[in-house]
């Protein structure tokens, strides 16, 4: 049908571009109550007393709730498949507040103004404690962010997660592959030892976190919410509020961006609790400032890298030691840490030895969470920066160094227990070199105005869904007029999963994409899916779409067979018709559907399919940065960024391209602009767009995006993922270009003009 | 106080407080296309027109709009559809939360009926932040839209 690989518009694009009411807040009825949170001004404190009497008496206030008024069920806000590897370290409201922004009280009132007035009238006495702000001191600190006094924190086994609250450790990983890493390093003639720190990038999605809840006609608690994980939210609310999951319904409308942030349930619980208490529709909507100070961020990580290599560039050993800053609550801590090693070490194939050791520790800061790239970004920055350092040390072209060492299609590697079934990484590197003009531009040249032009590169991989964990189910039915309903819970967060999955269904049912009504996501209606994370939409849910559509097709043809006597294997669908394989029209789908929709033999034909995979096939990117560095100011401009991507089959060229462009720009922001500053007392100071600078359209130079398609045999139509992998290369490629331009790399992000200038003038 | 505002060429009578911002009045009246993205007038999401000129409705007192013509994207649906199609064809609509404000600025640019360089376009739209697209697809759509 030609639906695959085409530049098909997003199916929701018309409503989106016309400004229709399709987001959470737009759907709330008039007179919905406003929910606001009183937040802790202290990074670590015990609440001694709360006087809420004046707030409660304020006209228009429906309720004020403190830790004394809420259920005491510990829960976890990380939207992950049960049993989560993140700790159950949260209470709805706690007597102990652990970061500036931690909720102290919930106010429900007629409108925002009254809420704000009531917030000001709540008097809280705190016993202010010394905060733990330096994650490098966390393990040995006398300050304990959490204690196990009041409940079991972990569902996962201690043998596996290796948590230790007495040392503020959320989790620890130690994996050794092959020979002894210390000895291999010692025996290698060329040694690189570096450390790199990536900051706590903020998602800064345009729609802040928000949730709207009400009781429906069956008195079930219904939450319309901007989430990536409707089914996980349902479970979390059930656990935290102590009500059966059967009494909860989660609906996901259009989402104004997520980037992983909305894989954590930042607001749902407060709206739902307010509705339980008042019986009325309630909405919570975070301000931009709250979005920064009281949601979640990328985990700040310091990664030490040791590389041992031969003089000819063969890499013998990569030894990584990571420390991850979890902040105050443990969402996604252990799992994010794992990807630092899992998605960097398997890139290199000549290793005799590899090791990944890492710890993730609590601090009294904004909690870490899921952010596009999920640890792979931090690992890529460290390993690729160190590999660029190695290239410089042995005076070898860094692209040739990669070509010499990378894992190729059909091969396996020390830190990867399966064969790589699809990879065009080598071709990506070669194409990227051409597109950026590497031969002419590497390593650098001085322009007539004294500025330095230089190029740098990096490679990366990610996964496609979580192997052996993620399973998605999809239902498709033939409607009574011959069109189809596609029921999915892949949770399109704006990137276009609904469209891409509809394309796949249309391809198999050989119909126009407009013949498919796509419904996503409603936990009452659409089948179980873990949600949109781990780059799973195209691969995992897509796999289920293929199975469901094929089943439906078979069921349709069997019905047609019963009616006509023609063997079902001799027929196929074609643009709304059932045809014989010799090209004769049998009947229209509309006629069949209409006939089936009534009478004693009437029925609805459906197809249901599930897909989970025992592998998580990696997509790859080769990224190349061309920089111009102003030697008088230290300002760095990315003149051109080339990203060549192997995401398997490209299902929708436009949407794939925009994923790459958007991811690269977020990566450039991470590398050069997005600064995170805390006060001495632990207050996040970069808490608005004016302080936390995401790239504007003036900051970004050329973006040159290309694809090098491979065919992933386990993926739908040969596809792999694309959403996350694209954010990883800019930081190390830019760092590498600075190495090739001004002769030195940077160990911390963001790399700001003043840091560059200091290096240039040798300050 | 009770005031009357001209929105998309229709008169609306509503109550506002002296300090009430235009964004809140518009949303209250059902113009939900107007989005709030920040509290510091720095993201461009709430862009509407007052007497044909783009303004940030989160930083514009509703009372200032008395006697003026306010336009939201609900009032320029045909032009929005025209540009929206170009945008969607480039995949540049994405999550869409920034779209109404951004599109209002693009249509205002188009209505100037002048030739713009890419740099001028970027400068004009610099205040419209987007976290999804990386801006390149938006630029391709604008170039096509300005040509027709």
XYZ file of C-alpha atoms in Angstrom, chain A residues 14-441:
428
model
C -5.072 19.473 11.968
C -6.491 19.727 15.490
C -3.053 20.587 16.826
C -2.279 23.351 14.356
C -5.748 24.886 14.585
C -5.458 25.196 18.361
C -8.343 22.879 19.205
C -9.060 21.956 22.849
C -7.215 18.648 23.035
C -4.882 18.923 26.029
C -5.608 18.093 29.665
C -6.410 21.602 30.839
C -8.669 22.277 27.849
C -10.827 19.305 28.780
C -11.637 20.344 32.346
C -15.207 21.474 32.930
C -16.020 24.969 34.199
C -15.783 25.397 37.969
C -13.224 22.632 38.316
C -11.490 23.093 41.643
C -7.894 24.244 41.695
C -5.270 22.186 43.541
C -2.048 23.773 44.696
C 0.792 22.571 46.850
C 2.582 24.342 49.653
C 6.205 23.465 49.075
C 9.120 23.239 51.436
C 11.514 26.203 51.400
C 14.134 23.980 53.056
C 16.227 21.236 51.502
C 16.070 19.069 54.606
C 13.664 19.663 57.481
C 11.221 18.034 59.859
C 7.784 19.598 60.164
C 7.226 20.428 63.823
C 3.751 21.869 63.469
C 1.321 23.099 60.856
C -1.446 25.572 61.566
C -3.904 25.431 58.702
C -6.915 26.909 60.513
C -6.835 30.331 58.839
C -6.348 28.790 55.423
C -9.284 26.467 55.988
C -11.535 29.356 56.967
C -10.779 31.300 53.785
C -13.866 31.756 51.617
C -13.687 29.436 48.609
C -11.311 26.930 50.192
C -12.625 23.366 50.003
C -9.885 21.669 51.928
C -6.361 21.903 53.281
C -4.503 18.644 53.864
C -1.219 17.902 55.597
C 0.777 14.776 56.334
C -1.676 14.007 59.117
C -4.589 13.811 56.671
C -3.227 11.547 53.945
C -2.912 7.754 53.539
C 0.364 6.383 54.875
C 1.037 4.038 51.955
C 4.545 4.145 50.571
C 4.695 4.285 46.798
C 6.927 5.078 43.886
C 6.382 7.684 41.188
C 8.561 5.999 38.546
C 6.376 4.668 35.751
C 8.006 1.292 35.336
C 6.812 -2.255 34.909
C 6.001 -3.957 38.218
C 7.902 -4.837 40.346
C 9.712 -1.547 39.941
C 13.435 -1.398 40.593
C 12.895 2.083 42.024
C 12.291 2.381 45.768
C 8.885 2.926 47.330
C 10.270 5.921 49.205
C 7.403 8.405 48.885
C 4.406 9.258 50.983
C 1.683 11.464 49.581
C 2.819 14.039 52.155
C 5.608 13.403 54.613
C 6.609 14.951 57.936
C 10.191 14.929 56.684
C 10.739 17.210 53.677
C 13.775 16.323 51.622
C 14.320 19.027 48.989
C 13.272 22.606 48.287
C 9.926 22.044 46.603
C 8.873 18.891 48.454
C 5.104 19.146 49.097
C 4.041 20.126 52.613
C 0.317 20.700 52.201
C -2.384 20.291 49.562
C -4.848 23.153 49.137
C -8.071 22.715 47.185
C -10.066 25.833 46.391
C -12.437 27.412 43.918
C -9.698 29.066 41.909
C -5.997 29.723 41.723
C -6.157 33.070 43.500
C -7.932 31.640 46.510
C -5.477 28.760 46.545
C -2.554 31.165 46.624
C -4.173 33.191 49.401
C -4.710 30.041 51.447
C -1.143 28.853 50.822
C 0.095 32.078 52.400
C -2.055 31.530 55.460
C -0.650 28.107 56.353
C 1.872 28.463 59.157
C 4.530 25.763 59.260
C 7.234 25.383 61.886
C 10.238 23.449 60.656
C 13.197 21.964 62.404
C 15.692 22.817 59.716
C 18.378 20.176 59.201
C 21.661 20.351 57.398
C 21.091 19.371 53.756
C 23.153 16.866 51.801
C 23.868 18.597 48.503
C 27.163 17.166 47.266
C 26.563 13.746 45.764
C 30.231 12.887 46.003
C 29.965 13.108 49.784
C 26.650 11.297 50.028
C 27.941 7.819 50.798
C 30.018 8.907 53.776
C 27.767 11.692 55.031
C 26.249 11.652 58.515
C 23.042 12.976 56.892
C 20.650 10.206 55.914
C 18.140 11.303 53.287
C 15.877 8.330 53.994
C 15.675 5.890 56.850
C 13.967 2.530 56.775
C 12.167 3.081 60.079
C 8.725 3.299 58.591
C 8.362 0.703 55.938
C 9.831 -1.414 53.193
C 11.328 0.699 50.510
C 12.298 -1.777 47.853
C 10.291 -4.289 45.859
C 13.434 -5.403 44.053
C 15.849 -7.788 45.711
C 18.755 -6.368 47.698
C 21.056 -8.893 46.033
C 20.230 -7.309 42.716
C 19.733 -3.604 43.455
C 22.311 -3.472 46.302
C 20.691 -0.528 48.053
C 21.911 0.630 51.454
C 20.017 3.452 53.122
C 22.667 3.787 55.835
C 25.018 5.033 53.103
C 22.350 6.836 51.040
C 22.851 4.260 48.285
C 19.820 3.740 46.037
C 21.536 1.045 44.016
C 24.886 -0.284 42.899
C 26.002 -2.167 39.803
C 29.210 -4.037 39.164
C 29.707 -5.899 35.907
C 33.000 -7.287 34.678
C 33.417 -8.739 31.210
C 36.367 -10.801 29.969
C 39.842 -10.521 31.451
C 40.860 -8.615 34.563
C 40.253 -4.929 33.696
C 43.042 -3.603 35.964
C 45.644 -5.892 34.444
C 44.502 -5.273 30.869
C 44.714 -1.547 31.501
C 48.200 -1.848 33.045
C 49.393 -3.982 30.140
C 48.104 -1.584 27.488
C 50.763 0.684 26.005
C 48.392 3.660 25.689
C 46.355 4.735 28.696
C 43.584 7.290 29.011
C 42.152 8.250 32.393
C 39.530 10.968 32.480
C 36.360 11.909 34.304
C 33.295 13.654 32.964
C 30.283 15.192 34.692
C 26.947 15.766 33.030
C 24.490 18.154 34.676
C 20.855 17.589 35.701
C 19.224 18.547 32.420
C 15.614 19.729 32.788
C 13.029 18.436 30.332
C 11.455 21.862 29.845
C 8.535 20.455 27.901
C 6.191 23.227 26.807
C 3.162 21.834 28.640
C 3.978 21.677 32.337
C 2.791 18.695 34.387
C -0.971 18.710 34.926
C -3.771 16.338 35.850
C -7.538 16.644 36.012
C -9.659 14.222 37.990
C -13.324 13.553 38.679
C -15.759 10.790 39.591
C -17.502 9.300 36.560
C -21.039 7.859 36.370
C -19.861 4.637 38.010
C -18.184 6.620 40.796
C -14.808 5.593 39.528
C -11.919 7.929 40.035
C -11.086 9.179 36.550
C -7.884 11.079 35.852
C -7.241 12.828 32.568
C -3.547 13.497 32.655
C -0.532 14.499 30.650
C 1.374 11.253 31.079
C 3.533 8.831 29.147
C 2.481 5.883 31.329
C -1.293 5.600 31.926
C -1.246 2.018 33.198
C 1.582 2.625 35.632
C -0.251 5.688 36.962
C -3.286 3.508 37.597
C -1.205 1.117 39.693
C 0.547 3.922 41.574
C -2.720 5.610 42.517
C -4.133 2.313 43.681
C -1.096 1.697 45.905
C -0.778 5.237 47.234
C -4.460 5.934 47.829
C -5.279 2.426 48.990
C -8.172 1.893 46.599
C -8.672 -1.001 44.153
C -7.241 -0.470 40.676
C -10.678 -1.381 39.312
C -11.953 1.921 40.732
C -9.449 3.997 38.748
C -9.497 5.087 35.139
C -6.646 6.982 33.455
C -7.137 8.829 30.177
C -4.311 10.321 28.184
C -5.304 13.140 25.835
C -2.758 14.961 23.646
C 0.450 15.653 25.580
C 2.479 18.834 25.261
C 5.831 17.063 25.344
C 7.330 14.583 27.755
C 10.916 13.599 26.923
C 10.768 11.046 29.730
C 9.655 13.513 32.382
C 6.079 12.335 32.139
C 7.219 8.788 32.844
C 7.107 9.971 36.441
C 3.733 10.713 38.043
C 4.444 14.245 39.182
C 0.881 15.556 39.598
C -1.690 12.742 39.241
C -1.736 11.745 42.892
C -2.611 15.238 44.148
C -5.531 15.750 41.762
C -6.883 12.278 42.514
C -6.567 12.772 46.273
C -8.329 16.147 46.054
C -11.235 14.575 44.171
C -11.447 11.769 46.719
C -11.652 14.315 49.518
C -14.038 16.805 47.906
C -15.965 14.529 45.579
C -15.578 17.226 42.921
C -13.617 17.692 39.699
C -10.122 18.936 40.582
C -7.134 20.016 38.567
C -3.510 20.586 39.396
C -1.288 22.438 36.970
C 2.338 23.184 37.743
C 3.725 26.634 37.119
C 6.889 26.817 35.057
C 8.875 27.392 38.229
C 7.354 24.322 39.912
C 8.053 22.403 36.734
C 11.741 23.076 37.321
C 12.015 22.836 41.080
C 9.535 20.078 41.880
C 9.380 17.504 39.102
C 12.385 15.464 38.002
C 15.534 15.883 35.936
C 18.161 13.923 34.103
C 20.435 12.283 36.681
C 23.608 14.265 37.180
C 26.463 11.823 36.782
C 30.175 11.799 37.141
C 31.736 9.026 35.092
C 35.389 8.023 35.407
C 36.729 6.380 32.274
C 39.854 4.316 31.869
C 40.762 3.176 28.380
C 43.705 0.953 27.603
C 44.699 0.691 23.950
C 47.408 -0.336 21.528
C 49.495 2.236 19.661
C 47.591 1.342 16.488
C 44.292 2.332 18.123
C 42.925 -1.051 19.073
C 40.983 -0.603 22.289
C 41.751 -3.372 24.805
C 39.719 -2.286 27.790
C 37.102 0.253 28.842
C 36.631 0.557 32.582
C 33.821 2.810 33.798
C 33.008 4.004 37.289
C 29.876 6.151 37.561
C 28.342 8.068 40.411
C 24.769 9.218 39.905
C 23.018 11.975 41.838
C 19.525 10.737 42.635
C 18.223 13.749 44.478
C 15.638 13.248 47.190
C 13.528 10.372 45.820
C 14.654 7.288 43.988
C 12.759 7.284 40.706
C 14.583 5.529 37.868
C 17.890 5.633 39.791
C 19.104 2.057 39.483
C 17.844 1.516 35.937
C 19.266 4.770 34.568
C 22.627 3.904 36.042
C 22.587 0.555 34.243
C 22.364 2.118 30.817
C 25.605 4.059 31.307
C 27.517 0.852 30.698
C 24.923 -1.151 28.780
C 24.676 1.353 25.930
C 28.317 2.400 25.629
C 30.534 -0.674 26.094
C 28.900 -2.809 23.349
C 29.836 -0.219 20.717
C 33.403 -1.494 20.797
C 34.275 -4.958 19.628
C 37.986 -5.491 20.122
C 37.823 -5.322 23.895
C 39.597 -7.983 25.923
C 38.061 -6.631 29.051
C 35.367 -4.246 30.176
C 33.923 -3.172 33.468
C 31.026 -1.080 34.564
C 30.764 -0.098 38.179
C 28.315 2.497 39.386
C 26.448 3.790 42.373
C 23.442 6.027 42.654
C 23.074 8.051 45.836
C 20.446 10.206 47.479
C 20.926 13.952 48.017
C 18.550 16.718 49.140
C 17.940 17.971 45.617
C 15.299 17.757 42.887
C 14.779 14.036 42.216
C 16.346 12.477 39.148
C 14.063 10.707 36.728
C 13.743 9.445 33.192
C 15.050 11.761 30.491
C 15.425 10.854 26.823
C 18.650 8.851 26.626
C 18.278 7.526 30.181
C 21.882 7.020 31.282
C 23.056 6.199 27.766
C 23.487 9.954 27.259
C 25.730 10.231 30.308
C 27.695 7.111 29.298
C 28.084 8.298 25.720
C 29.409 11.682 26.811
C 32.062 10.081 29.013
C 33.157 7.183 26.815
C 33.093 9.077 23.523
C 34.938 12.044 25.012
C 37.590 9.641 26.293
C 37.814 7.879 22.922
C 38.365 11.289 21.287
C 41.112 11.897 23.839
C 42.678 8.562 22.863
C 42.555 9.523 19.172
C 44.401 12.734 19.962
C 46.980 10.939 22.082
C 47.902 8.404 19.395
C 47.497 11.033 16.667
C 44.800 9.118 14.853
C 41.701 10.407 13.079
C 38.875 9.791 15.595
C 36.502 8.569 12.865
C 39.090 6.001 11.752
C 39.610 4.988 15.354
C 35.886 4.200 15.575
C 35.868 2.350 12.268
C 38.683 0.175 13.573
C 36.910 -0.746 16.802
C 33.156 -0.793 16.323
C 30.905 -3.826 16.532
C 29.385 -4.656 13.159
C 26.289 -6.433 11.916
C 26.369 -10.149 12.680
C 29.017 -9.718 15.359
C 28.723 -9.810 19.086
C 30.860 -8.104 21.647
C 32.146 -8.633 25.135
C 29.541 -6.541 26.922
C 26.581 -7.765 24.849
C 25.329 -11.288 25.086
C 23.586 -11.425 21.717
C 24.456 -10.980 18.076
C 23.806 -7.588 16.570
C 21.297 -8.507 13.875
C 21.185 -5.098 12.219
C 23.776 -2.348 12.104
C 24.831 0.189 9.551
C 26.979 2.142 12.006
C 30.043 1.833 9.785
C 28.111 3.321 6.855
C 26.730 6.033 9.163
C 30.263 7.086 10.068
C 31.395 7.075 6.448
C 28.357 9.046 5.277
C 28.679 11.514 8.158
C 32.315 12.160 7.252
C 31.240 13.067 3.714
C 28.324 15.257 4.781
C 30.385 17.361 7.180
C 33.376 17.534 4.829
C 35.630 15.781 7.333
C 38.543 15.255 4.939
C 38.918 19.003 4.380
C 37.941 20.223 7.818
